[in-house]
Coordinates of C-alpha atoms in Angstrom, one line a residue:
M1 CA 25.1 -12.6 -4.0
K2 CA 26.9 -10.3 -6.5
K3 CA 23.6 -8.7 -7.5
I4 CA 22.7 -8.0 -3.9
K5 CA 26.1 -6.4 -3.3
K6 CA 25.8 -4.3 -6.4
W7 CA 22.3 -3.2 -5.5
Y8 CA 23.5 -2.4 -2.0
Q9 CA 26.3 -0.2 -3.3
E10 CA 24.1 1.6 -5.8
N11 CA 21.2 2.4 -3.4
L12 CA 22.9 2.7 0.0
F13 CA 22.9 6.5 -0.1
S14 CA 19.1 6.6 -1.0
V15 CA 18.2 4.2 1.8
I16 CA 20.3 6.2 4.4
C17 CA 18.5 9.4 3.3
I18 CA 15.1 7.7 3.6
L19 CA 16.1 6.4 7.1
I20 CA 17.2 9.9 8.2
V21 CA 14.1 11.6 7.0
C22 CA 11.9 8.9 8.7
I23 CA 13.7 9.4 12.0
I24 CA 13.2 13.2 11.7
L25 CA 9.5 12.8 10.9
I26 CA 8.9 10.3 13.7
A27 CA 11.1 12.0 16.3
P28 CA 8.2 13.4 18.3
L29 CA 7.1 9.8 19.1
L30 CA 10.6 9.1 20.6
S31 CA 9.5 10.9 23.7
P32 CA 7.4 9.2 26.5
S33 CA 4.3 10.8 24.9
Y34 CA 2.0 9.3 22.3
V35 CA -0.6 10.7 20.0
W36 CA -4.1 11.0 21.4
G37 CA -5.6 10.8 18.0
H38 CA -9.1 10.3 16.7
D39 CA -8.7 6.5 16.5
S40 CA -6.0 5.9 19.2
A41 CA -8.4 4.5 21.9
F42 CA -10.0 2.1 19.4
H43 CA -6.7 0.7 18.2
I44 CA -5.1 0.5 21.7
S45 CA -8.2 -1.3 23.0
N46 CA -8.4 -3.9 20.3
I47 CA -4.7 -4.6 20.4
K48 CA -4.9 -5.0 24.2
S49 CA -7.8 -7.4 23.7
L50 CA -5.9 -9.3 21.0
V51 CA -2.9 -9.6 23.3
T52 CA -5.2 -11.1 26.0
S53 CA -6.7 -13.5 23.5
I54 CA -3.3 -14.7 22.1
S55 CA -2.0 -15.1 25.7
K56 CA -4.9 -17.6 26.2
G57 CA -3.8 -19.7 23.3
N58 CA -6.0 -18.2 20.5
W59 CA -2.9 -17.1 18.5
F60 CA -4.2 -17.5 14.8
F61 CA -6.2 -14.3 14.1
P62 CA -8.9 -14.8 16.8
K63 CA -12.3 -13.6 15.6
I64 CA -14.0 -12.8 18.9
Y65 CA -12.2 -10.4 21.3
P66 CA -12.5 -10.4 25.1
I67 CA -12.5 -7.3 27.4
I68 CA -14.3 -5.1 24.8
A69 CA -18.1 -4.6 25.0
N70 CA -18.4 -5.5 28.7
N71 CA -16.4 -8.6 28.0
F72 CA -19.3 -10.1 26.1
G73 CA -17.0 -11.0 23.2
Y74 CA -16.8 -8.4 20.4
G75 CA -16.4 -9.5 16.8
T76 CA -13.7 -7.1 15.6
G77 CA -11.8 -9.9 14.0
L78 CA -14.7 -10.8 11.8
F79 CA -15.0 -7.4 10.2
Y80 CA -11.8 -5.4 10.6
G81 CA -8.5 -6.2 9.0
Q82 CA -6.4 -7.8 11.8
L83 CA -2.9 -7.6 10.3
P84 CA -1.9 -4.2 11.8
H85 CA -3.2 -5.1 15.3
M86 CA -1.7 -8.6 15.0
I87 CA 1.7 -7.2 14.2
V88 CA 1.7 -4.9 17.3
A89 CA 0.3 -7.6 19.5
L90 CA 3.0 -10.2 18.5
L91 CA 5.6 -7.5 18.8
K92 CA 4.4 -6.7 22.3
I93 CA 4.3 -10.4 23.3
C94 CA 7.7 -11.4 21.7
I95 CA 9.7 -8.4 22.9
G96 CA 7.9 -8.5 26.2
M97 CA 9.5 -11.9 26.9
F98 CA 12.8 -10.1 27.3
F99 CA 12.1 -6.5 27.9
D100 CA 9.4 -4.4 29.5
I101 CA 7.5 -3.0 26.6
S102 CA 4.0 -1.5 26.4
I103 CA 1.4 -1.7 23.6
I104 CA 2.0 2.0 22.9
D105 CA 5.7 1.5 22.6
S106 CA 5.0 -1.3 20.1
M107 CA 2.7 1.0 18.1
K108 CA 5.5 3.6 18.0
I109 CA 7.9 1.0 16.5
V110 CA 5.3 -0.1 13.9
H111 CA 4.7 3.6 13.0
F112 CA 8.4 4.0 12.3
V113 CA 8.7 0.8 10.3
T114 CA 5.6 1.6 8.3
L115 CA 6.9 5.1 7.4
F116 CA 10.3 3.6 6.4
C117 CA 8.8 0.7 4.4
S118 CA 6.3 3.0 2.6
A119 CA 9.1 5.3 1.5
F120 CA 11.4 2.4 0.6
F121 CA 8.8 0.6 -1.6
M122 CA 7.9 3.9 -3.2
Y123 CA 11.6 4.4 -4.0
L124 CA 11.8 1.0 -5.5
F125 CA 8.7 1.5 -7.6
T126 CA 9.7 5.0 -8.8
K127 CA 13.2 3.8 -9.6
K128 CA 11.7 1.0 -11.6
V129 CA 9.7 3.5 -13.6
T130 CA 12.3 6.2 -14.1
N131 CA 15.6 4.4 -13.6
K132 CA 16.8 7.6 -11.8
K133 CA 18.0 7.1 -8.2
L134 CA 17.8 10.8 -7.1
I135 CA 14.5 11.5 -8.8
S136 CA 13.1 8.3 -7.2
L137 CA 14.4 9.5 -3.8
V138 CA 12.5 12.7 -4.3
G139 CA 9.3 10.8 -5.1
A140 CA 9.7 8.7 -2.0
I141 CA 10.2 11.8 0.2
I142 CA 7.2 13.5 -1.3
Y143 CA 5.2 10.3 -0.5
I144 CA 6.0 10.4 3.2
T145 CA 5.9 14.2 3.7
F146 CA 2.5 14.6 2.1
P147 CA 0.4 16.6 4.7
Y148 CA -2.4 14.0 4.9
R149 CA 0.1 11.2 5.3
L150 CA 1.5 12.9 8.4
S151 CA -2.0 13.7 9.7
E152 CA -2.7 9.9 9.6
I153 CA -0.1 9.6 12.3
Y154 CA -0.2 12.8 14.3
V155 CA -3.9 13.7 14.2
R156 CA -6.0 10.7 13.3
D157 CA -3.7 7.9 14.4
A158 CA -5.5 5.9 11.8
F159 CA -3.3 2.9 12.5
A160 CA -4.6 0.5 9.9
E161 CA -5.1 3.1 7.1
N162 CA -1.6 4.3 7.8
I163 CA -0.2 0.9 7.0
T164 CA -1.9 0.8 3.6
F165 CA 0.7 3.3 2.3
V166 CA 3.2 0.5 2.4
F167 CA 1.2 -1.7 0.0
L168 CA 0.1 0.7 -2.8
P169 CA 3.7 0.9 -4.2
L170 CA 4.0 -2.9 -4.1
I171 CA 0.7 -3.4 -6.0
F172 CA 1.6 -0.9 -8.7
Y173 CA 5.2 -2.2 -8.9
G174 CA 3.7 -5.5 -9.9
L175 CA 1.2 -4.0 -12.3
Y176 CA 4.0 -2.0 -14.0
E177 CA 6.1 -5.2 -14.5
L178 CA 3.0 -6.9 -15.9
L179 CA 2.4 -4.2 -18.5
Y180 CA 6.0 -3.0 -19.3
G181 CA 8.3 -5.7 -18.0
K182 CA 9.1 -9.3 -18.9
S183 CA 9.6 -10.9 -15.4
S184 CA 6.6 -13.0 -14.2
S185 CA 8.1 -13.2 -10.6
K186 CA 8.4 -9.4 -10.4
F187 CA 4.7 -9.2 -11.1
Y188 CA 3.4 -12.0 -9.0
I189 CA 5.5 -11.5 -5.8
P190 CA 4.8 -7.7 -5.1
F191 CA 1.3 -7.7 -6.5
I192 CA 0.0 -10.8 -4.7
I193 CA 1.8 -10.0 -1.4
G194 CA 0.8 -6.3 -1.5
T195 CA -2.8 -6.9 -2.4
S196 CA -3.2 -9.8 0.1
A197 CA -1.7 -7.7 2.9
L198 CA -4.0 -4.8 1.9
V199 CA -7.1 -7.0 2.2
L200 CA -6.0 -8.1 5.7
T201 CA -5.3 -4.4 6.7
H202 CA -8.1 -2.1 5.6
T203 CA -11.3 -3.3 3.8
I204 CA -12.5 0.1 2.5
T205 CA -9.1 1.0 1.0
T206 CA -9.0 -2.5 -0.6
F207 CA -12.3 -1.9 -2.2
Y208 CA -11.3 1.5 -3.7
T209 CA -7.9 0.1 -4.7
A210 CA -9.7 -2.6 -6.7
L211 CA -11.8 0.0 -8.5
I212 CA -8.7 2.1 -9.2
V213 CA -6.7 -0.8 -10.5
F214 CA -9.6 -1.7 -12.8
I215 CA -9.6 1.9 -14.1
Y216 CA -5.8 1.8 -14.6
L217 CA -6.0 -1.5 -16.5
L218 CA -8.8 0.0 -18.7
F219 CA -6.4 2.9 -19.5
N220 CA -4.0 0.2 -20.8
F221 CA -6.5 -2.1 -22.4
K222 CA -4.3 -2.6 -25.5
K223 CA -1.7 -4.2 -23.3
V224 CA -4.1 -6.0 -21.0
F225 CA -6.3 -7.8 -23.5
K226 CA -3.7 -10.4 -24.3
K227 CA -3.9 -14.1 -23.5
D228 CA -0.7 -14.2 -21.4
I229 CA -1.6 -11.0 -19.5
I230 CA -5.1 -12.1 -18.7
K231 CA -3.8 -15.5 -17.6
K232 CA -1.3 -13.9 -15.2
I233 CA -4.0 -11.6 -13.7
C234 CA -6.4 -14.6 -13.2
I235 CA -3.6 -16.6 -11.4
A236 CA -2.7 -13.7 -9.2
L237 CA -6.3 -13.0 -8.2
S238 CA -6.8 -16.7 -7.4
F239 CA -3.8 -16.7 -5.1
I240 CA -5.1 -13.4 -3.4
F241 CA -8.6 -14.8 -2.9
F242 CA -7.4 -18.1 -1.3
L243 CA -4.6 -16.5 0.7
T244 CA -7.1 -14.1 2.3
S245 CA -10.0 -16.5 2.5
F246 CA -9.6 -17.1 6.2
Y247 CA -10.7 -13.4 6.6
T248 CA -13.0 -12.8 3.7
I249 CA -15.1 -15.9 4.0
P250 CA -16.1 -15.3 7.7
L251 CA -16.8 -11.7 6.8
I252 CA -19.1 -12.7 3.9
E253 CA -20.9 -15.2 6.2
Q254 CA -21.6 -12.5 8.8
K255 CA -23.1 -10.3 6.0
L256 CA -25.3 -13.2 4.9
H257 CA -26.3 -14.8 8.3
A258 CA -26.0 -12.1 11.0
N259 CA -27.7 -8.8 11.6
I260 CA -24.8 -6.5 12.4
N261 CA -25.0 -2.7 12.8
I262 CA -22.5 -1.9 10.0
F263 CA -24.7 -3.9 7.6
T264 CA -28.2 -3.0 8.7
N265 CA -27.9 0.7 9.9
H266 CA -28.3 2.5 6.6
E267 CA -27.9 5.9 8.3
L268 CA -24.3 5.1 8.8
F269 CA -23.7 5.3 5.0
N270 CA -26.4 7.7 4.0
S271 CA -25.5 9.6 0.8
N272 CA -26.4 12.9 2.5
N273 CA -24.1 12.2 5.4
V274 CA -21.2 11.3 3.1
S275 CA -21.8 14.4 1.1
I276 CA -21.8 16.6 4.2
R277 CA -18.4 15.1 5.2
S278 CA -16.7 16.1 1.9
L279 CA -14.3 18.9 1.7
F280 CA -14.5 22.4 0.3
L281 CA -12.1 23.3 -2.5
S282 CA -10.4 25.8 -0.2
N283 CA -9.4 22.9 2.2
L284 CA -7.1 21.6 -0.6
F285 CA -4.9 24.7 -0.8
P286 CA -2.6 26.1 1.8
F287 CA -4.2 29.4 2.5
A288 CA -4.5 30.7 6.0
G289 CA -7.6 29.4 7.8
N290 CA -8.5 26.9 5.1
Q291 CA -6.0 24.2 5.5
S292 CA -7.5 21.9 8.1
M293 CA -10.7 20.6 9.6
D294 CA -10.9 18.8 12.9
G295 CA -7.1 19.0 13.0
I296 CA -6.5 17.0 9.9
V297 CA -4.3 18.7 7.2
Y298 CA -5.9 18.1 3.8
Y299 CA -4.1 20.6 1.6
L300 CA -1.5 20.0 -1.1
L301 CA 1.9 21.6 -0.7
I302 CA 2.7 24.4 -3.1
P303 CA 5.9 22.7 -4.5
T304 CA 3.7 19.6 -5.3
I305 CA 1.2 21.7 -7.1
M306 CA 3.9 23.5 -9.1
M307 CA 5.6 20.3 -10.0
L308 CA 2.4 18.7 -11.2
L309 CA 1.5 21.8 -13.3
F310 CA 5.0 22.0 -14.9
S311 CA 4.9 18.2 -15.6
I312 CA 1.5 18.5 -17.4
Y313 CA 2.6 21.7 -19.2
N314 CA 5.7 20.0 -20.6
Y315 CA 4.2 16.6 -21.1
K316 CA 4.4 16.7 -24.9
N317 CA 8.1 17.6 -24.9
I318 CA 9.1 14.8 -22.5
K319 CA 10.8 11.9 -24.2
L320 CA 10.1 8.8 -22.2
D321 CA 8.7 5.5 -23.4
N322 CA 6.3 5.1 -20.5
K323 CA 5.3 8.7 -20.0
E324 CA 1.7 7.9 -20.5
M325 CA 1.8 6.2 -17.1
F326 CA 2.6 9.5 -15.5
L327 CA -0.4 11.1 -17.2
Q328 CA -2.7 8.2 -16.2
F329 CA -1.5 8.5 -12.6
F330 CA -2.2 12.3 -12.7
I331 CA -5.7 11.7 -14.0
I332 CA -6.5 9.0 -11.4
G333 CA -5.1 11.2 -8.6
S334 CA -7.1 14.1 -9.8
I335 CA -10.3 12.1 -9.9
C336 CA -9.7 10.9 -6.4
L337 CA -9.0 14.5 -5.4
L338 CA -12.3 15.7 -6.9
M339 CA -14.1 12.9 -5.1
T340 CA -12.9 14.3 -1.7
T341 CA -14.8 17.6 -2.4
N342 CA -18.4 18.7 -2.2
I343 CA -18.3 19.1 -6.0
F344 CA -18.5 15.4 -6.5
P345 CA -22.1 14.1 -6.6
W346 CA -22.0 11.7 -3.7
K347 CA -25.8 11.8 -3.4
Y348 CA -26.1 9.8 -6.6
M349 CA -23.5 7.2 -5.9
P350 CA -24.3 3.5 -5.3
K351 CA -24.2 2.3 -1.7
M352 CA -21.0 0.4 -2.1
L353 CA -19.1 3.6 -2.7
L354 CA -20.7 5.2 0.4
Y355 CA -18.9 2.8 2.8
I356 CA -16.0 5.2 2.7
Q357 CA -18.0 7.4 5.1
F358 CA -15.4 10.2 4.8
P359 CA -14.6 11.2 1.2
W360 CA -11.2 12.7 2.3
R361 CA -10.0 9.2 2.9
L362 CA -9.3 9.1 -0.8
L363 CA -6.4 11.4 -0.1
V364 CA -4.5 8.2 0.5
F365 CA -4.6 7.6 -3.3
V366 CA -4.0 11.3 -4.1
T367 CA -0.8 11.0 -2.0
F368 CA 0.4 8.0 -4.0
F369 CA -0.5 9.0 -7.5
Y370 CA 0.6 12.6 -7.2
S371 CA 3.9 11.6 -5.6
L372 CA 4.8 9.8 -8.8
S373 CA 3.3 12.0 -11.4
S374 CA 4.8 15.2 -9.9
I375 CA 8.4 14.1 -10.5
L376 CA 7.9 13.8 -14.2
I377 CA 9.2 17.4 -14.6
L378 CA 12.5 16.4 -13.0
I379 CA 13.2 13.9 -15.8
T380 CA 13.5 16.9 -18.2
L381 CA 16.4 18.4 -16.2
K382 CA 19.9 18.2 -17.5
D383 CA 22.2 15.7 -15.7
N384 CA 24.2 18.4 -13.9
L385 CA 21.0 19.9 -12.5
I386 CA 19.3 16.8 -11.2
K387 CA 21.5 16.5 -8.0
P388 CA 21.2 20.1 -6.7
V389 CA 17.5 20.3 -7.6
S390 CA 16.7 17.0 -6.0
Y391 CA 18.5 17.9 -2.7
F392 CA 16.8 21.3 -2.7
L393 CA 13.4 19.7 -3.1
I394 CA 14.1 17.1 -0.4
M395 CA 15.0 19.9 2.1
I396 CA 11.9 22.0 1.1
F397 CA 9.5 19.1 1.6
L398 CA 11.1 18.1 4.9
I399 CA 10.8 21.7 6.1
L400 CA 7.2 22.1 5.0
S401 CA 6.3 18.8 6.6
V402 CA 6.7 20.4 10.1
D403 CA 3.4 22.2 9.7
S404 CA 1.6 18.9 9.3
I405 CA 3.0 17.4 12.6
N406 CA 0.5 18.3 15.3
L407 CA 2.4 18.3 18.6
T408 CA -0.7 19.4 20.6
R409 CA -2.1 15.9 20.5
L410 CA 1.0 14.4 22.1
I411 CA 0.3 13.5 25.7
T412 CA 1.7 11.0 28.2
Y413 CA -0.7 8.1 29.0
T414 CA -0.7 4.3 29.2
E415 CA -3.0 1.7 27.7
D416 CA -4.4 1.0 31.2
Q417 CA -5.9 4.5 31.1
V418 CA -7.9 3.7 28.0
N419 CA -11.4 2.1 28.7
A420 CA -11.1 -0.8 26.4
S421 CA -14.7 -2.0 27.1
T422 CA -16.2 1.1 25.5
S423 CA -13.4 2.5 23.3
G424 CA -12.8 -0.8 21.5
I425 CA -16.4 -0.8 20.1
G426 CA -15.7 2.1 17.8
A427 CA -17.4 5.5 17.6
I428 CA -20.5 4.2 15.7
N429 CA -20.8 0.8 17.3
D430 CA -19.9 -0.7 14.0
Y431 CA -19.8 -4.4 14.9
L432 CA -22.5 -4.7 17.6
P433 CA -25.5 -6.9 16.7
S434 CA -28.4 -4.7 15.6
K435 CA -30.6 -6.2 18.3
V436 CA -28.2 -5.0 21.0
L437 CA -28.6 -1.4 19.9
K438 CA -32.4 -1.8 20.1
N439 CA -32.1 -3.1 23.6
Y440 CA -29.1 -1.0 24.7
E441 CA -30.2 -0.6 28.3
Y442 CA -30.4 -4.4 28.7
Y443 CA -26.9 -4.7 27.2
N444 CA -25.5 -2.0 29.6
H445 CA -26.9 -3.7 32.7
R446 CA -26.7 -7.4 31.8
G447 CA -24.5 -9.4 34.2
K448 CA -22.4 -12.5 33.4
D449 CA -25.1 -15.0 34.5
L450 CA -27.0 -17.5 32.3
V451 CA -30.6 -16.4 31.7
I452 CA -33.4 -18.9 31.1
T453 CA -35.7 -17.3 28.4
S454 CA -38.1 -20.2 27.9
G455 CA -38.9 -23.5 29.6
S456 CA -37.8 -24.1 33.2
G457 CA -34.9 -25.6 35.0
D458 CA -31.5 -24.4 36.1
A459 CA -28.3 -23.3 34.4
S460 CA -24.9 -22.7 36.1
L461 CA -21.5 -21.6 34.7
N462 CA -18.4 -23.7 35.4
S463 CA -16.0 -21.5 33.6
L464 CA -16.1 -18.5 31.3
S465 CA -13.2 -17.4 29.1
V466 CA -14.6 -15.4 26.2
P467 CA -15.5 -16.8 23.7
F468 CA -15.4 -20.2 25.4
T469 CA -17.6 -21.4 28.3
N470 CA -18.4 -24.6 30.1
F471 CA -21.7 -25.0 32.0
D472 CA -24.2 -27.4 33.5
I473 CA -27.9 -27.5 32.5
Y474 CA -30.8 -29.0 34.4
V475 CA -34.0 -29.2 32.3
E476 CA -37.2 -29.4 34.3
K477 CA -39.6 -28.5 31.5
G478 CA -38.3 -28.5 28.0
P479 CA -37.3 -27.4 25.5
M480 CA -35.4 -24.9 27.7
T481 CA -33.7 -21.9 26.1
V482 CA -30.8 -20.2 27.8
E483 CA -29.2 -16.9 26.9
F484 CA -25.4 -16.6 27.4
P485 CA -23.4 -13.5 28.3
M486 CA -21.9 -13.4 24.8
L487 CA -22.9 -11.2 21.8
Y488 CA -24.2 -13.2 18.9
Y489 CA -22.2 -13.7 15.8
Y490 CA -22.7 -16.4 13.2
G491 CA -20.3 -19.3 14.0
Y492 CA -20.9 -20.1 17.7
T493 CA -21.3 -23.9 18.3
S494 CA -22.5 -25.7 21.4
Y495 CA -22.3 -29.3 22.4
C496 CA -23.7 -31.6 25.1
T497 CA -20.8 -33.5 26.5
N498 CA -22.5 -36.2 28.7
K499 CA -21.5 -39.5 27.1
K500 CA -21.1 -38.5 23.5
K501 CA -20.7 -35.1 21.9
E502 CA -24.1 -33.9 20.6
P503 CA -24.6 -30.6 18.8
L504 CA -27.1 -28.2 20.2
E505 CA -29.2 -25.5 18.5
V506 CA -27.5 -22.0 18.7
K507 CA -29.4 -18.9 17.7
E508 CA -29.7 -15.2 18.5
S509 CA -31.8 -14.0 21.4
K510 CA -34.2 -11.0 21.1
N511 CA -31.5 -9.0 22.9
G512 CA -28.7 -9.8 20.4
F513 CA -26.9 -12.4 22.6
V514 CA -26.1 -16.1 22.1
E515 CA -29.0 -18.4 22.9
V516 CA -28.9 -22.2 23.1
V517 CA -31.9 -24.7 23.1
F518 CA -31.8 -27.7 25.4
D519 CA -34.1 -30.8 25.5
K520 CA -32.4 -32.5 28.3
S521 CA -30.1 -32.0 31.2
C522 CA -26.3 -32.1 30.4
N523 CA -22.9 -30.7 30.8
A524 CA -22.2 -28.6 27.8
T525 CA -19.7 -26.2 26.1
L526 CA -20.2 -23.1 24.0
N527 CA -17.4 -21.7 21.8
F528 CA -16.9 -19.6 18.7
T529 CA -15.5 -22.1 16.2
G530 CA -16.8 -20.6 13.0
S531 CA -18.9 -22.5 10.5
T532 CA -17.6 -25.5 8.5
L533 CA -16.8 -23.2 5.7
T534 CA -14.8 -21.0 8.0
K535 CA -12.8 -24.0 9.2
V536 CA -12.2 -25.0 5.5
S537 CA -11.0 -21.5 4.8
Y538 CA -8.2 -21.8 7.3
Y539 CA -6.9 -24.9 5.5
L540 CA -7.3 -23.2 2.2
T541 CA -5.2 -20.3 3.3
L542 CA -2.5 -22.6 4.6
L543 CA -2.5 -24.8 1.5
T544 CA -2.4 -21.7 -0.8
L545 CA 0.5 -20.2 1.2
I546 CA 2.5 -23.4 0.6
T547 CA 1.5 -23.5 -3.0
F548 CA 2.4 -19.8 -3.5
I549 CA 5.9 -20.3 -2.0
Y550 CA 6.5 -23.3 -4.3
F551 CA 5.1 -21.3 -7.3
V552 CA 7.4 -18.3 -6.6
V553 CA 10.5 -20.5 -6.2
K554 CA 9.6 -22.4 -9.4
I555 CA 9.1 -19.3 -11.6
T556 CA 12.2 -17.5 -10.1
L557 CA 14.5 -20.5 -10.9
R558 CA 13.0 -20.8 -14.3
E559 CA 13.7 -17.1 -15.1
K560 CA 17.3 -17.5 -13.8
N561 CA 17.8 -20.5 -16.1
V562 CA 16.5 -18.5 -19.1
M563 CA 18.9 -15.6 -18.3
K564 CA 21.9 -18.0 -18.1
K565 CA 21.0 -19.3 -21.6

């Protein structure tokens, strides 16, 4: 309790400053208006669908979403990190029990909490590295006033990608403790929680984070290649894999067993297309007419550029035990910056790297790495200069951030005005079965009836609540095949429920819908239950979560006992 009180007294001013800056930055969203961003309709639609699904009792990360795709059951939950949407949906449902709150209002709350948490965790990480409160505060403010960071909110409304800013400081806080510290708990807790949350938030960012972490560990190979360090990394990765297995295992199964547009349409991730979407060097510098493309602000602020240059210029003269980390962060950030431009040879990159689609997404990492490496120059200041210079920089970054807040995209609208059926699919039909796109007219005009595709007989619906349905089948000439008004994803199961439960063959129709084969008349059900492996993954996640809590308590108590001795 004394430690908490001491920490509170030492850091209260910094936390209040972060809170005030976050309120100023998010102030435009306090109005009745909301951003009509590039991705707003997609996120609102999927959250709306998720709220509907949870309200029907499918509360644990449902995989198939109703409403979207003509209410044929869209597989967003199988491919897209659900954590951001789930947070908003639960917020809407829980607060909605007491107050009238919309999905858009819930999104505004999460935007604010995300902004504050990303700054707060960046402050903790920077303070861990520098042991300087004011300098750490500057680093946190740079992190949340970075132009691209604000474009994520006010132009793109890239809701999931925006939340990834929260987890990067946690991940590298853990890695810093692993390489420079002595506490196992301070490595395991932030690293495992941060990485697991990132996996459940944004797959592309997770993939690139893994590559960057690997590069960072290579920079520090002398520290890494020790038995104790390798053991800790293996334990952490095991926890992360099993904690997120309820999401990653179904995703891998779809890749292996289903033909989904995002996996089969190679034009989506064509190297030429990715290369075309890269930036010109002029986009990275704040000169008139060169600062933005499609409303997104890509450039680096002049104070950030100057601080980086001064930090590198004075690097040799800086006396700091861990100063090589700042240089490593600068190098990694610069590589990411280079990769956003048309100078980088995207045409020759392996397909896995091309899943990023838009190279400027790497500005997420530029924001993180440059926010830390730029403050190195402040460490060289005399003690009597740190306070005035820090306050001055905070004011400068706050003032300059105004240019990145695009008020023209703020309009007043409700979620009911968003066409969830079409908007929830995504701009490139990411998660539609490939056969649906080949028979798009059929998909557009298909009703909710059962269609007999082979054999003869009769099929009638008793109830339909996507992804569950109950129906009666009369087989006149079998085997009879029936197509259902549900998009096909691997994991649908059907059972004949006459006298005893008998499994039926489920497959994909030529149109990309669920098809079931019947040999006899029966009453039957169809539902998305996931495969046996998917069901096992849920129990694995639950068991691992319990084990992780026990593990954390155990090592924390052990460290406390060692400190007492």
